[in-house]
GROMACS .gro file of C-alpha atoms in nm:
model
  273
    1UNK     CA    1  -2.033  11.403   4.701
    2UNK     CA    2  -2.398  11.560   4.719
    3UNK     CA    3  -2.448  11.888   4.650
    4UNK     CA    4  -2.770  12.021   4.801
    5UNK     CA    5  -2.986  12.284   4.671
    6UNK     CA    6  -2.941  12.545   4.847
    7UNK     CA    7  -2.536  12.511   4.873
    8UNK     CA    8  -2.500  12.566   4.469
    9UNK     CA    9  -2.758  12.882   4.496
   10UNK     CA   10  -2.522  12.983   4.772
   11UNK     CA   11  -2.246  12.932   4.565
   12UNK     CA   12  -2.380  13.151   4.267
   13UNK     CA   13  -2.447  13.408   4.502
   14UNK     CA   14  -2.111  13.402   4.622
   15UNK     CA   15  -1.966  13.410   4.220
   16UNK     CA   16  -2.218  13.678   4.131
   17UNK     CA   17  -2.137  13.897   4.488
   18UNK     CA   18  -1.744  13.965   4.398
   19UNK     CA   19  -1.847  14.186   4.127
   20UNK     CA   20  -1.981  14.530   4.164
   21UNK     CA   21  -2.309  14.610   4.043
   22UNK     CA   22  -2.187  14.954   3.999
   23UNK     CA   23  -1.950  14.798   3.712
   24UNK     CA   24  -1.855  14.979   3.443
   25UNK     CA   25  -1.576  14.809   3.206
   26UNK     CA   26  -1.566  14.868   2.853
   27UNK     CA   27  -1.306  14.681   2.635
   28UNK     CA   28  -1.140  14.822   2.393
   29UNK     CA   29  -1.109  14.576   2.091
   30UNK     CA   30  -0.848  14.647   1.818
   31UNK     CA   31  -0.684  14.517   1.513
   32UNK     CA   32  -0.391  14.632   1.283
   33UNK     CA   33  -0.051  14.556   1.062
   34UNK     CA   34   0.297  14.519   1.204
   35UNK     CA   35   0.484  14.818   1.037
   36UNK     CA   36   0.820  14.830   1.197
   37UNK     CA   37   1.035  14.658   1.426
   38UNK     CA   38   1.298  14.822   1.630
   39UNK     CA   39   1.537  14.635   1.823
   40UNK     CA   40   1.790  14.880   2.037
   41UNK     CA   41   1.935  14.570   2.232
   42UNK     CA   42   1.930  14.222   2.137
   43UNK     CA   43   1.710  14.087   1.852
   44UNK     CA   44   1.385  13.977   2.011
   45UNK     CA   45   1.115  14.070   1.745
   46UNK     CA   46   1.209  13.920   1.402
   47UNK     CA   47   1.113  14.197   1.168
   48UNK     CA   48   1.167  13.954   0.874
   49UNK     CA   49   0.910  13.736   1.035
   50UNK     CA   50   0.654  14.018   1.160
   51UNK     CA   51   0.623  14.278   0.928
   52UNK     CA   52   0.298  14.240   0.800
   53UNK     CA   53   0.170  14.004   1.000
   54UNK     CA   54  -0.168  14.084   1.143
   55UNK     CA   55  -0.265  14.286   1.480
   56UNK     CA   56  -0.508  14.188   1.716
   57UNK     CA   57  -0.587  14.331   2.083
   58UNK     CA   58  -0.815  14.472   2.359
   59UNK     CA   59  -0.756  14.717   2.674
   60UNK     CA   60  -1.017  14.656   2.896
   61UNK     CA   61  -1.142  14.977   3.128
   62UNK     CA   62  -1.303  14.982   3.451
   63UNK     CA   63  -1.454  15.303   3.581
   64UNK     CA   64  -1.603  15.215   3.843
   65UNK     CA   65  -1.368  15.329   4.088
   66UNK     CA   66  -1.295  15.710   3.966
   67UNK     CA   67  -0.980  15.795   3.779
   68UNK     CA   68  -0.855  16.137   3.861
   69UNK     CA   69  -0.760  16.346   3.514
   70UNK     CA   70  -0.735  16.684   3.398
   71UNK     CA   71  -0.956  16.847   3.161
   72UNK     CA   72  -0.655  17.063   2.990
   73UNK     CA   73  -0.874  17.270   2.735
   74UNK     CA   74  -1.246  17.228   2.605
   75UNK     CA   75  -1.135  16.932   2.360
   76UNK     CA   76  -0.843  16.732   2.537
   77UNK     CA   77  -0.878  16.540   2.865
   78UNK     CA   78  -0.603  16.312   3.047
   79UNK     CA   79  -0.449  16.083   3.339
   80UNK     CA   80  -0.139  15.952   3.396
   81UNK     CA   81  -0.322  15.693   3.687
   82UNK     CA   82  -0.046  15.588   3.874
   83UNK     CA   83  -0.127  15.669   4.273
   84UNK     CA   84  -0.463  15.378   4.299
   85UNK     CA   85  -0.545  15.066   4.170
   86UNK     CA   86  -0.506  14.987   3.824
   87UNK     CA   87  -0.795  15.052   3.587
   88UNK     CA   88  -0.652  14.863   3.257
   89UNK     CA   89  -0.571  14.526   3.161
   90UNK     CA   90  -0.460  14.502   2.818
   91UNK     CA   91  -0.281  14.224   2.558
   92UNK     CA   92  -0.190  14.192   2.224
   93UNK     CA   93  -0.128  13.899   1.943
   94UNK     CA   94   0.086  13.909   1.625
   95UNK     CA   95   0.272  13.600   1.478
   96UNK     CA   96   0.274  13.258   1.713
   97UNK     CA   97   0.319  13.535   2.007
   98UNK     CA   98   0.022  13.606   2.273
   99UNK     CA   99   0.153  13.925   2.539
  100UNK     CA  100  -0.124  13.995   2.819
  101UNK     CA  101  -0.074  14.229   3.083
  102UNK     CA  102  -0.247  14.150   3.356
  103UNK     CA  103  -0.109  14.444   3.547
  104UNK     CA  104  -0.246  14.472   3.961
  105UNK     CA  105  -0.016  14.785   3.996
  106UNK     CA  106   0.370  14.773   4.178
  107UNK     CA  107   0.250  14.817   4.515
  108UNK     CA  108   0.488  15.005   4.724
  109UNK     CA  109   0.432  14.884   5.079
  110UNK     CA  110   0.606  15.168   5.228
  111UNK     CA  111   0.367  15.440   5.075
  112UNK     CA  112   0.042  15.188   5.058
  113UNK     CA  113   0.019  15.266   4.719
  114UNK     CA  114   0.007  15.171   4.371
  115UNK     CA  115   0.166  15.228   4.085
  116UNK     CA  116   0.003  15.098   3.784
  117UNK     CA  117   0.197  15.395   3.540
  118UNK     CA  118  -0.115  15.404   3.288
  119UNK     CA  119  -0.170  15.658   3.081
  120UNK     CA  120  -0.558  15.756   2.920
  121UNK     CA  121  -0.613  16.026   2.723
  122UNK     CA  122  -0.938  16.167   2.521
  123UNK     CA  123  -1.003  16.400   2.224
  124UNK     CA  124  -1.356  16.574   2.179
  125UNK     CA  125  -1.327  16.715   1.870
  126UNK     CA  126  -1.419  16.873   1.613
  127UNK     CA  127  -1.263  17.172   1.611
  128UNK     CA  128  -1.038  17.398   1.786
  129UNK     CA  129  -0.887  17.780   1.702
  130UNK     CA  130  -1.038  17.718   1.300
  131UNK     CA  131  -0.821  17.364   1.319
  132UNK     CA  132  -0.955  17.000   1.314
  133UNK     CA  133  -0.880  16.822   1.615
  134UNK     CA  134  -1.140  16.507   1.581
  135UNK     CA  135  -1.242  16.269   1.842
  136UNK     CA  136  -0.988  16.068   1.965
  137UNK     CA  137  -0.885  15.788   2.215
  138UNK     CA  138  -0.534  15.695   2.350
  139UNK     CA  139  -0.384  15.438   2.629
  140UNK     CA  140  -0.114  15.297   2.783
  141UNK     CA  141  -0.079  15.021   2.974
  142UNK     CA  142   0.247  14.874   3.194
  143UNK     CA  143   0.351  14.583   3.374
  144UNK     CA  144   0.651  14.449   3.525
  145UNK     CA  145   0.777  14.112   3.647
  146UNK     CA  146   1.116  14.089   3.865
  147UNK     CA  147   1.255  13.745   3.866
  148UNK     CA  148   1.492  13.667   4.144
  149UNK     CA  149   1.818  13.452   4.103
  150UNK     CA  150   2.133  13.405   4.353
  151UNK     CA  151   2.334  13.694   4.206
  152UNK     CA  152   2.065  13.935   4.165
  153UNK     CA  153   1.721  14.000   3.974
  154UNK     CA  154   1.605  14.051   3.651
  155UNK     CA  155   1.294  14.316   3.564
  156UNK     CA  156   1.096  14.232   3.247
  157UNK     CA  157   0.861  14.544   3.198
  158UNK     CA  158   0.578  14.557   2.910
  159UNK     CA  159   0.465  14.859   2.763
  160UNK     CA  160   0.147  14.856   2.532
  161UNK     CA  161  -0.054  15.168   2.396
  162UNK     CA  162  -0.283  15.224   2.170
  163UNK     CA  163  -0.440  15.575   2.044
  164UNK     CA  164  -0.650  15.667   1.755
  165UNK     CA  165  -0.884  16.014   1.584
  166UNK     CA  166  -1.119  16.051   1.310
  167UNK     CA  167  -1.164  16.416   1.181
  168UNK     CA  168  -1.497  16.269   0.989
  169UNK     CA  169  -1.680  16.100   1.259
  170UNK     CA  170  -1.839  16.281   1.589
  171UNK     CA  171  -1.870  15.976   1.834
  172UNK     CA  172  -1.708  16.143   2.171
  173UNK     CA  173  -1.833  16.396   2.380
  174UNK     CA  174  -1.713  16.568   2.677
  175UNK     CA  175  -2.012  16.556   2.947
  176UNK     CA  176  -2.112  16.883   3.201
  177UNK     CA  177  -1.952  16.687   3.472
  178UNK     CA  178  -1.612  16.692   3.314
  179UNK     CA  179  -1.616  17.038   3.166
  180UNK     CA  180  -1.740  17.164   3.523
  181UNK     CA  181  -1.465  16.950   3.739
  182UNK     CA  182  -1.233  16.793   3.558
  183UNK     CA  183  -1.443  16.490   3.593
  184UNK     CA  184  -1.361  16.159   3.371
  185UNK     CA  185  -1.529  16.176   3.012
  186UNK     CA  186  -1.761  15.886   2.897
  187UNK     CA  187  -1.480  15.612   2.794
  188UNK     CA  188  -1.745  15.394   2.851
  189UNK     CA  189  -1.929  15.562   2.467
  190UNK     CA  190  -1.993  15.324   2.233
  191UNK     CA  191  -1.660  15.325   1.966
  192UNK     CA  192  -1.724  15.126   1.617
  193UNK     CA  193  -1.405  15.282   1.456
  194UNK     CA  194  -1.245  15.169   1.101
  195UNK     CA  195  -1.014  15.350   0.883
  196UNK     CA  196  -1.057  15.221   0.565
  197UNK     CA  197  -0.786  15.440   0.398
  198UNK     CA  198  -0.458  15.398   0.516
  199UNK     CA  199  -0.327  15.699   0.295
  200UNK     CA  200  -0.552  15.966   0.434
  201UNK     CA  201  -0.525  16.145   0.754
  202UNK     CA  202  -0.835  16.200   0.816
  203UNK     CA  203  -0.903  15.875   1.045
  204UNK     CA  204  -0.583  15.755   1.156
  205UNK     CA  205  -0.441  15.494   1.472
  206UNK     CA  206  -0.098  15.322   1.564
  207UNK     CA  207   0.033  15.137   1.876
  208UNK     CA  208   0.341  14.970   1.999
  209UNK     CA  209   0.445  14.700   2.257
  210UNK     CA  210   0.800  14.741   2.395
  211UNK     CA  211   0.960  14.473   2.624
  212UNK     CA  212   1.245  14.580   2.833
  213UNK     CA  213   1.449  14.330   3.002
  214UNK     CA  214   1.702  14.446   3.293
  215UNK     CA  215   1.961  14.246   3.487
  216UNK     CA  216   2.084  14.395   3.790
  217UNK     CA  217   2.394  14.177   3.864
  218UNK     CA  218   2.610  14.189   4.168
  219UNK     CA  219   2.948  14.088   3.988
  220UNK     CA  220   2.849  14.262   3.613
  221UNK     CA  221   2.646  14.552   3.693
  222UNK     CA  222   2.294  14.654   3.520
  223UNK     CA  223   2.236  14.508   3.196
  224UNK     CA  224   1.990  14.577   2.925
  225UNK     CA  225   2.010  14.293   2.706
  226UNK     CA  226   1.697  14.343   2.583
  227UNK     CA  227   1.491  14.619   2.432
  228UNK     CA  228   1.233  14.559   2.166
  229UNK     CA  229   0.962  14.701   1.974
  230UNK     CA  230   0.657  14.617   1.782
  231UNK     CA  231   0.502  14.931   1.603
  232UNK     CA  232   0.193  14.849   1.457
  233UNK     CA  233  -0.098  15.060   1.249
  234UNK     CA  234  -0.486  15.042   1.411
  235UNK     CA  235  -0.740  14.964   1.115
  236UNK     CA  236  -1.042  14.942   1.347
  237UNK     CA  237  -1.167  14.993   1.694
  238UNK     CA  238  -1.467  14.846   1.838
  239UNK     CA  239  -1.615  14.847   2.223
  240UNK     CA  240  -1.771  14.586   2.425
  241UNK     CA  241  -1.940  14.731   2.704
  242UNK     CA  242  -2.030  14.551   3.043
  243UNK     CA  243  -2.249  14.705   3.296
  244UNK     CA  244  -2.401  14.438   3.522
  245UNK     CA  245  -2.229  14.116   3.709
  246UNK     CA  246  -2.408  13.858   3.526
  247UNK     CA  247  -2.283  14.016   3.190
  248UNK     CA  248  -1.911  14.079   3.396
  249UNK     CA  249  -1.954  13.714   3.484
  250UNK     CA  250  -2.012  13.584   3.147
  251UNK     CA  251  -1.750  13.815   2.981
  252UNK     CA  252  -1.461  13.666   3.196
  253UNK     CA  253  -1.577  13.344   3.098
  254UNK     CA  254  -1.631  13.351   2.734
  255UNK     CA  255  -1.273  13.527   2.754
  256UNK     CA  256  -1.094  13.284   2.947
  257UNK     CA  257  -1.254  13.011   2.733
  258UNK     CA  258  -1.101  13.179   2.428
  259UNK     CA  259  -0.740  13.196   2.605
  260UNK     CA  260  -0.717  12.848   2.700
  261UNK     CA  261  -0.791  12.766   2.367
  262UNK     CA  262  -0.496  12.992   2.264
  263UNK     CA  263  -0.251  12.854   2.458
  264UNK     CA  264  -0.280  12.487   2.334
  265UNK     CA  265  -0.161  12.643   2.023
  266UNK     CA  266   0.037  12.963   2.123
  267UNK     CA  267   0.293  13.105   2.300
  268UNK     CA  268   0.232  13.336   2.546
  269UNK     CA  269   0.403  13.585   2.728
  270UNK     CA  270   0.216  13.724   3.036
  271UNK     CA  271   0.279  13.957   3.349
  272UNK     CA  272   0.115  13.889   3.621
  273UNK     CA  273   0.211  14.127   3.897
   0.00000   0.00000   0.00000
């Protein structure tokens, strides 16, 4: 088959055209330490073979459809998005285990809504009433899956957050917009974030992924056979920003290059609503 010309710079055009120029994602990437394990159901996180075992991560933002928030005093600004399209895509790797949530919201048809249920929160430190506050950054992302079978269905949800402060380091900053109208901070500020003392609290970070599994069965009832958590602690935070569509382009591909490599050797859990 012949390709002409002007059919691949069509083609390009097309590729490049399904992403904004007005783009504005920044990822979020993150490492830590497994430090607990809790299991409330049955045992799906083997803290014998986890604890430890190293953290890595990203929760990737895009602003550039606005996120309504509330700026609740002159340091502390937050969102629990859950009426629009979802904003975050997050996963996270420990062990042989890969979990991505590649959450497009639980649309409820009779509403015409989403609901993505994330959660984004920001700190602009440094002080506050003679106390240290610190800049800070926190998220949470959700997804859910419902698997259908002849008795009834079973909902696997994933929760993931993240959040971390530094009472040493001045790196956030609340703009005029957002002090005038409640209008989203900067997440989109460059972060290079390390905490090089675990014992001191003056630059500290954690997260968790929980995976809930319920059955809803006609003859048993509701089940929760399954309810699991990683807890993990954050030794660095570092952004990737991407502002244009060739960068957006290239960012997609360099990370879906690095998956498929990953799943030749991995197992991975994803959620993709």
């Amino acid at each position: 088959m012949n390709i002409s010309y002007r059919q691949l710079l069509s083609s390009i055009a097309f590729i490049f055209a399904s992403f904004s120029v007005n783009s504005a994602i920044v990822t979020y990437n993150f490492k830590g330490v497994v430090s607990e394990i809790e299991n409330s159901a049955q045992e799906f996180f083997d803290p014998f073979d986890l604890l430890g075992e190293q953290v890595t991560g990203s929760f990737t933002l895009d602003t550039s459809a606005p996120i309504r928030g509330r700026l609740e005093t002159g340091y502390y600004w937050w969102s629990v998005h859950d009426n629009d399209r979802p904003a975050l895509t997050s996963s996270v790797e420990f062990g042989d285990m890969v979990f991505r949530l590649n959450n497009e919201g639980v649309y409820q048809a009779e509403y015409d809504e989403y609901y993505p249920e994330e959660i984004l929160e920001m700190y602009d430190g440094p002080t506050y009433d003679d106390g240290y506050i610190g800049d800070g950054i926190s998220l949470k992302d959700y997804a859910r899956q419902t698997t259908l079978f002849s008795n009834g269905s079973i909902d696997t949800t994933l929760h993931l957050s993240f959040g971390f402060y530094d009472l040493i380091n001045d790196f956030l900053a609340f703009g005029e917009d957002t002090l005038l109208r409640d209008e989203m901070p900067d997440f989109t500020s460059a972060v290079s974030w390390f905490d090089n003392d675990l014992t001191s609290d003056t630059q500290s970070g954690s997260g968790s992924l929980r995976l809930i599994e319920r059955v809803d069965n006609v003859n048993t009832g509701v089940t929760y056979p399954v309810d699991s958590t990683v807890r993990f602690t954050l030794t660095s935070v570092e952004t990737v920003n991407v502002s244009s569509p060739t960068m957006t382009f290239s960012f997609f591909f360099f990370a879906a290059c690095v998956l498929f490599g990953k799943m030749t050797r991995q197992k991975i859990y994803e959620l993709i609503l």
